[in-house]
Amino acid sequence: MTAVVALIPAHNESVTIEAVVAGARAHVDRVIVVDDGSDDDTAKRAEGQAEVLRQNTNGGKAAALWAGMQHALATGADAVVTLDADGQHDTREIPALIAAWNETPNRLILGARLKGREHTPPLRLFGDRMADFWIAWASGQPLQDSQSGFRLYPSALLQRLDLRHHRSRGFVFESEALIVAERLGFPVRGVPVRCIYPEDCRPSHYRPTADTLRIIAMVASHLLRRGMRPAGLWRSLRRP
Ligand SMILES: Nc1nc2c(ncn2[C@@H]2O[C@H](COP(=O)(O)OP(=O)(O)O)[C@@H](O)[C@H]2O)c(=O)[nH]1
Ligand SMILES: [Mg+2]
C-alpha cells in the first residue's frame, strides 16, 4: 500500500481552508495543514479533518512547505501532493497527478494551470512566463507554469532534496525545487490543470516585481555555476 499525503501551507485562509481540506481528503490517505502563524481561525477550522502543524510566527511559504515535507517523510509518506489553501487548485484533479506519478515515478509532477489561463491577471502572467523561460533553461527541460504550487513530489525525491527555506525564500523555493529535482534525476512532468481565479479571491501574496526578480537571481546563480548551460537552453526550447 502506498501512502499519498496532501500538504497544504496556509496563512490566514479561514475562508477557504475547510473546503480545500475536505476536497483533498477524498483523494489521499492523509492531509497535513501547516498553519503558518495565522491570526484567524485557520488552524481550528482544519483540525478534526487534517493533521495541523502550527508555526507560531509567520515563517513564509517555503518554511511551511519544508516543515510539512519533513513531517510527511518522517511519518511514512510515499508521495506528497502540495496545494494552495486559497481554493485556486481544484482538488478533483489530485487523481490526475497521482496517476501521472504511478506511470512515471521518477518525475516531479507539476499541475500546470493551462486550462483557463486567460483569466490570469496580465502582469502576473508576464512574470510567470519570464520565470518559466529562465527556470526551463536552468533545468534543461521545457516547462509550463513553473509557478504552480499544485505538485506531486515523490518521497524518493524529497529524501534527497535539500533546499534553503528561510523566510525570504517564499516563492523562490518552489522554483528552485524544479531545478534541483532535475539535477537529482527527477525531471518535471506537467499535467494540465484548471486555473481558478474566483471573483472574490483575496489579493495574492506574490509580488510580481520583487518575487520575479528574486527568482531570476536564484536562476542566474544556478546558471553561472554551470557555465550558463547552453545545452540546457537548447533542451528547454523543445516542445513540452
Ligand atoms: N505558510 C504560508 N503560506 C503562504 C504564505 N504566503 C502565501 N502562502 C500560501 O501560499 C499559497 C499561494 O499564495 P498566494 O498568495 O495565493 O499566491 P498565488 O496563488 O501564487 O498568487 C496559498 O495557499 C497561501 O496560503 C506564508 O507566508 N506562509
Ligand atoms: Mg493564490
Short mmCIF file of C-alpha atoms and ligand atoms in Angstrom, two decimals:
data_model
loop_
_atom_site.label_atom_id
_atom_site.label_comp_id
_atom_site.label_asym_id
_atom_site.label_seq_id
_atom_site.Cartn_x
_atom_site.Cartn_y
_atom_site.Cartn_z
CA MET A 1 0.00 0.00 0.00
CA THR A 2 1.37 3.39 -0.90
CA ALA A 3 0.59 6.44 1.16
CA VAL A 4 -0.10 9.73 -0.55
CA VAL A 5 -0.21 12.78 1.69
CA ALA A 6 -1.69 16.17 0.79
CA LEU A 7 0.25 19.11 2.20
CA ILE A 8 -1.46 22.49 2.46
CA PRO A 9 0.52 25.52 3.67
CA ALA A 10 -1.88 28.15 4.96
CA HIS A 11 -1.58 31.69 6.22
CA ASN A 12 -4.90 33.31 7.19
CA GLU A 13 -7.06 31.16 4.94
CA SER A 14 -10.06 30.63 7.23
CA VAL A 15 -12.50 31.35 4.41
CA THR A 16 -11.35 28.51 2.18
CA ILE A 17 -9.38 26.01 4.29
CA GLU A 18 -12.28 23.73 5.21
CA ALA A 19 -13.38 23.19 1.64
CA VAL A 20 -9.82 22.60 0.43
CA VAL A 21 -9.12 20.05 3.17
CA ALA A 22 -12.41 18.26 2.58
CA GLY A 23 -11.77 18.17 -1.15
CA ALA A 24 -8.27 16.79 -0.71
CA ARG A 25 -9.31 14.14 1.82
CA ALA A 26 -11.37 12.41 -0.81
CA HIS A 27 -8.28 11.58 -2.86
CA VAL A 28 -5.37 11.00 -0.48
CA ASP A 29 -4.56 8.95 2.60
CA ARG A 30 -3.78 11.87 4.93
CA VAL A 31 -3.93 15.64 4.88
CA ILE A 32 -1.38 17.85 6.63
CA VAL A 33 -2.08 21.57 7.05
CA VAL A 34 0.77 23.82 8.11
CA ASP A 35 -0.76 26.81 9.80
CA ASP A 36 1.85 29.47 9.35
CA GLY A 37 1.26 31.95 12.16
CA SER A 38 -2.30 32.78 11.12
CA ASP A 39 -4.17 35.41 13.16
CA ASP A 40 -7.52 33.93 12.19
CA ASP A 41 -9.02 30.52 12.95
CA THR A 42 -7.44 28.66 10.00
CA ALA A 43 -5.96 26.04 12.35
CA LYS A 44 -9.21 25.49 14.22
CA ARG A 45 -11.14 25.01 11.03
CA ALA A 46 -8.65 22.46 9.73
CA GLU A 47 -8.45 20.44 12.96
CA GLY A 48 -10.51 17.29 13.05
CA GLN A 49 -10.22 16.93 9.29
CA ALA A 50 -6.43 17.21 8.97
CA GLU A 51 -3.22 16.95 10.96
CA VAL A 52 -2.33 20.53 11.77
CA LEU A 53 1.27 21.62 12.28
CA ARG A 54 1.41 25.03 13.87
CA GLN A 55 4.13 27.59 13.34
CA ASN A 56 3.68 30.26 16.00
CA THR A 57 5.06 33.06 13.87
CA ASN A 58 4.70 33.53 10.13
CA GLY A 59 7.77 31.93 8.57
CA GLY A 60 6.72 32.07 4.91
CA LYS A 61 5.54 29.50 2.41
CA ALA A 62 8.97 27.90 1.91
CA ALA A 63 9.46 27.14 5.60
CA ALA A 64 5.90 25.88 5.90
CA LEU A 65 6.32 23.54 2.93
CA TRP A 66 9.64 22.34 4.29
CA ALA A 67 8.22 21.56 7.73
CA GLY A 68 5.29 19.69 6.18
CA MET A 69 7.51 17.71 3.82
CA GLN A 70 9.84 16.61 6.62
CA HIS A 71 6.86 15.59 8.74
CA ALA A 72 5.34 13.64 5.83
CA LEU A 73 8.62 11.81 5.20
CA ALA A 74 9.09 11.01 8.88
CA THR A 75 5.61 9.51 9.02
CA GLY A 76 5.92 7.23 6.01
CA ALA A 77 4.58 9.14 3.01
CA ASP A 78 5.43 7.74 -0.42
CA ALA A 79 4.42 10.93 -2.20
CA VAL A 80 3.41 14.43 -1.15
CA VAL A 81 0.84 16.47 -3.09
CA THR A 82 1.16 20.18 -2.31
CA LEU A 83 -1.69 22.54 -2.93
CA ASP A 84 -2.66 26.08 -2.06
CA ALA A 85 -5.06 26.82 0.76
CA ASP A 86 -6.93 29.56 -1.06
CA GLY A 87 -9.00 27.30 -3.29
CA GLN A 88 -7.18 28.13 -6.52
CA HIS A 89 -6.45 24.47 -7.20
CA ASP A 90 -9.21 22.03 -7.99
CA THR A 91 -8.83 19.11 -5.59
CA ARG A 92 -10.71 16.90 -8.06
CA GLU A 93 -7.55 16.99 -10.18
CA ILE A 94 -5.41 15.32 -7.49
CA PRO A 95 -6.06 11.85 -9.01
CA ALA A 96 -4.57 13.03 -12.33
CA LEU A 97 -1.33 13.94 -10.54
CA ILE A 98 -1.28 10.60 -8.72
CA ALA A 99 -1.94 8.72 -11.98
CA ALA A 100 0.98 10.52 -13.64
CA TRP A 101 3.25 9.59 -10.73
CA ASN A 102 2.19 5.92 -10.92
CA GLU A 103 3.06 5.95 -14.61
CA THR A 104 6.36 7.83 -14.24
CA PRO A 105 7.55 7.54 -10.63
CA ASN A 106 10.85 9.31 -11.25
CA ARG A 107 9.33 12.65 -12.16
CA LEU A 108 8.26 15.71 -10.23
CA ILE A 109 4.62 16.05 -11.27
CA LEU A 110 3.63 19.68 -11.90
CA GLY A 111 -0.02 20.70 -12.13
CA ALA A 112 0.31 23.24 -14.94
CA ARG A 113 -2.54 25.76 -14.84
CA LEU A 114 -3.10 25.86 -18.57
CA LYS A 115 -6.88 25.48 -18.63
CA GLY A 116 -8.39 28.95 -18.31
CA ARG A 117 -5.02 30.68 -18.15
CA GLU A 118 -6.55 33.66 -19.96
CA HIS A 119 -8.12 34.68 -16.62
CA THR A 120 -4.70 35.22 -15.04
CA PRO A 121 -4.02 38.93 -14.39
CA PRO A 122 -1.77 40.13 -17.28
CA LEU A 123 1.14 41.35 -15.14
CA ARG A 124 1.20 38.08 -13.25
CA LEU A 125 1.08 36.08 -16.47
CA PHE A 126 4.02 38.06 -17.82
CA GLY A 127 6.03 37.42 -14.64
CA ASP A 128 5.11 33.74 -14.72
CA ARG A 129 6.21 33.39 -18.34
CA MET A 130 9.54 35.08 -17.57
CA ALA A 131 10.04 32.68 -14.70
CA ASP A 132 9.14 29.72 -16.94
CA PHE A 133 11.74 30.70 -19.52
CA TRP A 134 14.61 31.06 -17.05
CA ILE A 135 13.76 28.06 -14.92
CA ALA A 136 13.35 25.88 -18.03
CA TRP A 137 16.79 26.97 -19.21
CA ALA A 138 18.50 26.35 -15.87
CA SER A 139 16.83 22.97 -15.53
CA GLY A 140 17.37 21.95 -19.16
CA GLN A 141 13.76 20.97 -19.83
CA PRO A 142 10.66 22.55 -21.39
CA LEU A 143 8.41 23.98 -18.66
CA GLN A 144 4.97 25.47 -18.48
CA ASP A 145 3.70 27.10 -15.29
CA SER A 146 6.78 26.79 -13.12
CA GLN A 147 4.99 28.92 -10.51
CA SER A 148 2.26 26.42 -9.80
CA GLY A 149 2.12 25.22 -6.21
CA PHE A 150 -0.03 22.24 -7.21
CA ARG A 151 2.50 19.43 -7.41
CA LEU A 152 3.31 15.86 -6.51
CA TYR A 153 6.75 15.25 -5.03
CA PRO A 154 7.76 11.58 -4.82
CA SER A 155 9.31 10.81 -1.42
CA ALA A 156 12.33 9.32 -3.23
CA LEU A 157 12.97 12.87 -4.44
CA LEU A 158 12.16 14.62 -1.15
CA GLN A 159 14.63 12.41 0.71
CA ARG A 160 17.41 13.92 -1.38
CA LEU A 161 16.08 17.42 -1.90
CA ASP A 162 17.96 19.92 0.24
CA LEU A 163 16.81 23.48 -0.30
CA ARG A 164 17.12 26.75 1.53
CA HIS A 165 13.75 27.52 3.01
CA HIS A 166 14.05 30.53 5.28
CA ARG A 167 11.58 33.37 5.19
CA SER A 168 12.95 35.27 2.19
CA ARG A 169 12.82 32.10 0.05
CA GLY A 170 9.00 32.37 -0.09
CA PHE A 171 8.15 31.80 -3.72
CA VAL A 172 11.77 31.08 -4.74
CA PHE A 173 11.74 27.71 -3.01
CA GLU A 174 9.27 26.10 -5.39
CA SER A 175 11.16 27.43 -8.42
CA GLU A 176 14.48 26.13 -7.14
CA ALA A 177 12.89 22.76 -6.41
CA LEU A 178 12.32 22.27 -10.17
CA ILE A 179 15.98 22.94 -10.97
CA VAL A 180 17.42 20.80 -8.20
CA ALA A 181 14.96 17.96 -8.83
CA GLU A 182 16.09 17.75 -12.46
CA ARG A 183 19.69 17.55 -11.31
CA LEU A 184 18.76 14.72 -8.95
CA GLY A 185 17.22 12.75 -11.81
CA PHE A 186 13.59 13.82 -11.34
CA PRO A 187 12.68 15.94 -14.37
CA VAL A 188 9.30 17.64 -14.46
CA ARG A 189 6.24 16.08 -15.96
CA GLY A 190 3.47 18.62 -16.48
CA VAL A 191 -0.17 17.69 -16.10
CA PRO A 192 -2.64 20.32 -17.35
CA VAL A 193 -4.98 21.53 -14.61
CA ARG A 194 -7.56 24.29 -14.21
CA CYS A 195 -6.60 27.77 -13.17
CA ILE A 196 -9.17 29.15 -10.75
CA TYR A 197 -9.46 32.88 -10.15
CA PRO A 198 -12.61 33.33 -8.05
CA GLU A 199 -14.34 36.73 -8.33
CA ASP A 200 -13.86 37.46 -4.67
CA CYS A 201 -10.40 35.96 -4.13
CA ARG A 202 -8.08 37.75 -1.72
CA PRO A 203 -5.08 39.51 -3.24
CA SER A 204 -2.06 37.33 -3.98
CA HIS A 205 0.94 37.32 -1.64
CA TYR A 206 3.10 37.12 -4.76
CA ARG A 207 4.78 40.46 -5.53
CA PRO A 208 5.18 40.44 -9.32
CA THR A 209 8.32 42.56 -9.44
CA ALA A 210 10.15 41.62 -6.25
CA ASP A 211 9.38 37.92 -6.35
CA THR A 212 10.10 37.59 -10.08
CA LEU A 213 13.46 39.35 -9.59
CA ARG A 214 14.32 37.05 -6.69
CA ILE A 215 13.52 34.04 -8.84
CA ILE A 216 15.67 35.35 -11.68
CA ALA A 217 18.57 35.96 -9.26
CA MET A 218 18.30 32.40 -7.96
CA VAL A 219 18.19 31.01 -11.50
CA ALA A 220 21.14 33.16 -12.58
CA SER A 221 23.25 31.78 -9.75
CA HIS A 222 22.44 28.21 -10.85
CA LEU A 223 23.24 29.06 -14.47
CA LEU A 224 26.52 30.79 -13.62
CA ARG A 225 27.64 27.81 -11.56
CA ARG A 226 27.07 25.60 -14.60
CA GLY A 227 28.72 27.76 -17.24
CA MET A 228 25.35 29.14 -18.44
CA ARG A 229 24.36 25.65 -19.54
CA PRO A 230 23.88 26.34 -23.28
CA ALA A 231 22.66 22.79 -23.86
CA GLY A 232 20.01 23.43 -21.21
CA LEU A 233 18.71 26.40 -23.16
CA TRP A 234 18.53 24.27 -26.27
CA ARG A 235 16.70 21.48 -24.47
CA SER A 236 14.30 23.91 -22.77
CA LEU A 237 13.09 25.16 -26.15
CA ARG A 238 11.83 21.78 -27.30
CA ARG A 239 8.09 21.23 -27.32
CA PRO A 240 6.80 20.17 -23.88
N1 LIG B 1 2.58 29.05 5.03
C1 LIG B 1 2.47 30.13 4.30
N2 LIG B 1 1.76 30.04 3.21
C2 LIG B 1 1.66 31.13 2.48
C3 LIG B 1 2.28 32.36 2.81
N3 LIG B 1 2.01 33.21 1.82
C4 LIG B 1 1.25 32.52 0.94
N4 LIG B 1 1.03 31.28 1.37
C5 LIG B 1 0.24 30.22 0.78
O1 LIG B 1 0.72 30.00 -0.50
C6 LIG B 1 -0.34 29.79 -1.40
C7 LIG B 1 -0.20 30.69 -2.56
O2 LIG B 1 -0.21 32.04 -2.13
P1 LIG B 1 -0.96 33.12 -2.96
O3 LIG B 1 -0.81 34.41 -2.25
O4 LIG B 1 -2.36 32.68 -3.20
O5 LIG B 1 -0.14 33.16 -4.28
P2 LIG B 1 -0.60 32.89 -5.76
O6 LIG B 1 -1.76 31.97 -5.75
O7 LIG B 1 0.59 32.31 -6.41
O8 LIG B 1 -0.97 34.24 -6.29
C8 LIG B 1 -1.63 29.95 -0.57
O9 LIG B 1 -2.09 28.66 -0.23
C9 LIG B 1 -1.19 30.65 0.65
O10 LIG B 1 -1.94 30.25 1.77
C10 LIG B 1 3.01 32.43 4.01
O11 LIG B 1 3.57 33.44 4.40
N5 LIG B 1 3.07 31.28 4.70
MG MG B 2 -3.44 32.03 -4.68
#
